[in-house]
Amino acid sequence: NDPFRFLISLETLNLNYNPIKLIEPNFSFNNLTRLMTIQIKNNQLNNINFLNKTSNSLQILSISEGYLSNLINFNLPSLTSLHLNKHNFTKLDKYQFENLINLKELTMNKNQIMRLENMTFYGLNNLRFLSIADNKIEFIEPDIFETTNKLETLFLDRNKLNSIKFGFLRRLKSLKLLSLTENIIENIETNSLVGLNNLTTLIFSRN
């Protein structure tokens, strides 16, 4: 059953602080053609397959403080803001976000992500804000930001990075703020910050 199917004017759906364990995969938001925002905070969800049947009108999706460990390949072309904080993600697959062509803001704070691989953010050509703080990231591959050259703000605070290697920042020509607070950085390689001509704020505190 779809309890929301008659709410044809619905624009915002807030399901925060409910003990939701499962939203059936055949549950559909397709009829909600004006739906722009879904918020599901502090829940018990362990999959989000239901999003495959969500209206293309969706612009803001926030699913935080749950038990997710695997992501779907999102097909939400109108989405501009995605928040997946405080789950159990340990890795992100290549091309994970390639269909989110209008995404401008992505946060995945307080997960268990250990590394960022090339092509993870492939297709995010309009991304402006990225925060992956409070994870366990030890390694970032050099071409991770190959297609995110509009990125302006990057938070990598409270991870386990021990060096800034040449390569992984070189595509970020639009970057204005870079924060690497509370890592274990001991070495900044020569030329690793070359090309950041628009950077106005650099935070390296508590390393």
mmCIF file of N, CA, C and O in Angstrom, residues 109 129-134 153-157 159 177-180 203:
data_model
loop_
_atom_site.group_PDB
_atom_site.id
_atom_site.type_symbol
_atom_site.label_atom_id
_atom_site.label_comp_id
_atom_site.label_asym_id
_atom_site.label_seq_id
_atom_site.Cartn_x
_atom_site.Cartn_y
_atom_site.Cartn_z
ATOM 1 N N ASN A 109 29.165 12.635 6.533
ATOM 2 C CA ASN A 109 29.925 12.712 7.778
ATOM 3 C C ASN A 109 29.575 11.560 8.717
ATOM 4 O O ASN A 109 28.487 10.988 8.644
ATOM 5 N N PHE A 129 29.868 21.759 -2.767
ATOM 6 C CA PHE A 129 30.148 21.550 -1.339
ATOM 7 C C PHE A 129 30.231 20.054 -1.066
ATOM 8 O O PHE A 129 29.311 19.301 -1.389
ATOM 9 N N LEU A 130 31.349 19.623 -0.457
ATOM 10 C CA LEU A 130 31.539 18.208 -0.130
ATOM 11 C C LEU A 130 32.111 18.097 1.274
ATOM 12 O O LEU A 130 33.144 18.699 1.587
ATOM 13 N N SER A 131 31.447 17.336 2.127
ATOM 14 C CA SER A 131 31.941 17.095 3.482
ATOM 15 C C SER A 131 31.925 15.601 3.763
ATOM 16 O O SER A 131 30.873 14.956 3.723
ATOM 17 N N ILE A 132 33.128 15.055 4.039
ATOM 18 C CA ILE A 132 33.265 13.640 4.411
ATOM 19 C C ILE A 132 34.082 13.591 5.697
ATOM 20 O O ILE A 132 35.057 12.848 5.826
ATOM 21 N N ALA A 133 33.701 14.421 6.642
ATOM 22 C CA ALA A 133 34.397 14.501 7.924
ATOM 23 C C ALA A 133 33.985 13.345 8.832
ATOM 24 O O ALA A 133 32.969 12.683 8.612
ATOM 25 N N ASP A 134 34.812 13.108 9.845
ATOM 26 C CA ASP A 134 34.514 12.090 10.864
ATOM 27 C C ASP A 134 34.327 10.713 10.256
ATOM 28 O O ASP A 134 33.353 10.002 10.555
ATOM 29 N N THR A 153 34.047 24.050 -1.629
ATOM 30 C CA THR A 153 34.262 23.783 -0.201
ATOM 31 C C THR A 153 34.466 22.289 0.021
ATOM 32 O O THR A 153 33.661 21.478 -0.433
ATOM 33 N N LEU A 154 35.553 21.940 0.730
ATOM 34 C CA LEU A 154 35.874 20.529 0.975
ATOM 35 C C LEU A 154 36.279 20.348 2.435
ATOM 36 O O LEU A 154 37.259 20.938 2.899
ATOM 37 N N PHE A 155 35.491 19.534 3.154
ATOM 38 C CA PHE A 155 35.796 19.202 4.540
ATOM 39 C C PHE A 155 36.222 17.737 4.630
ATOM 40 O O PHE A 155 35.453 16.838 4.281
ATOM 41 N N LEU A 156 37.452 17.512 5.113
ATOM 42 C CA LEU A 156 37.961 16.161 5.348
ATOM 43 C C LEU A 156 38.451 16.041 6.801
ATOM 44 O O LEU A 156 39.387 15.301 7.090
ATOM 45 N N ASP A 157 37.814 16.744 7.691
ATOM 46 C CA ASP A 157 38.225 16.788 9.091
ATOM 47 C C ASP A 157 38.050 15.431 9.779
ATOM 48 O O ASP A 157 37.171 14.640 9.420
ATOM 49 N N ASN A 159 39.728 12.592 10.015
ATOM 50 C CA ASN A 159 39.968 11.321 9.352
ATOM 51 C C ASN A 159 41.334 10.805 9.778
ATOM 52 O O ASN A 159 41.842 11.201 10.833
ATOM 53 N N LEU A 177 37.656 26.849 0.140
ATOM 54 C CA LEU A 177 37.891 26.439 1.526
ATOM 55 C C LEU A 177 38.272 24.973 1.569
ATOM 56 O O LEU A 177 37.560 24.126 1.030
ATOM 57 N N LEU A 178 39.396 24.675 2.233
ATOM 58 C CA LEU A 178 39.854 23.300 2.440
ATOM 59 C C LEU A 178 40.151 23.115 3.917
ATOM 60 O O LEU A 178 40.961 23.839 4.498
ATOM 61 N N SER A 179 39.476 22.149 4.532
ATOM 62 C CA SER A 179 39.663 21.906 5.961
ATOM 63 C C SER A 179 40.092 20.461 6.194
ATOM 64 O O SER A 179 39.424 19.522 5.766
ATOM 65 N N LEU A 180 41.239 20.315 6.878
ATOM 66 C CA LEU A 180 41.815 19.006 7.196
ATOM 67 C C LEU A 180 42.127 18.905 8.688
ATOM 68 O O LEU A 180 43.106 18.297 9.103
ATOM 69 N N ILE A 203 42.621 25.145 6.480
ATOM 70 C CA ILE A 203 42.602 24.804 7.915
ATOM 71 C C ILE A 203 43.328 23.480 8.126
ATOM 72 O O ILE A 203 42.863 22.429 7.673
#
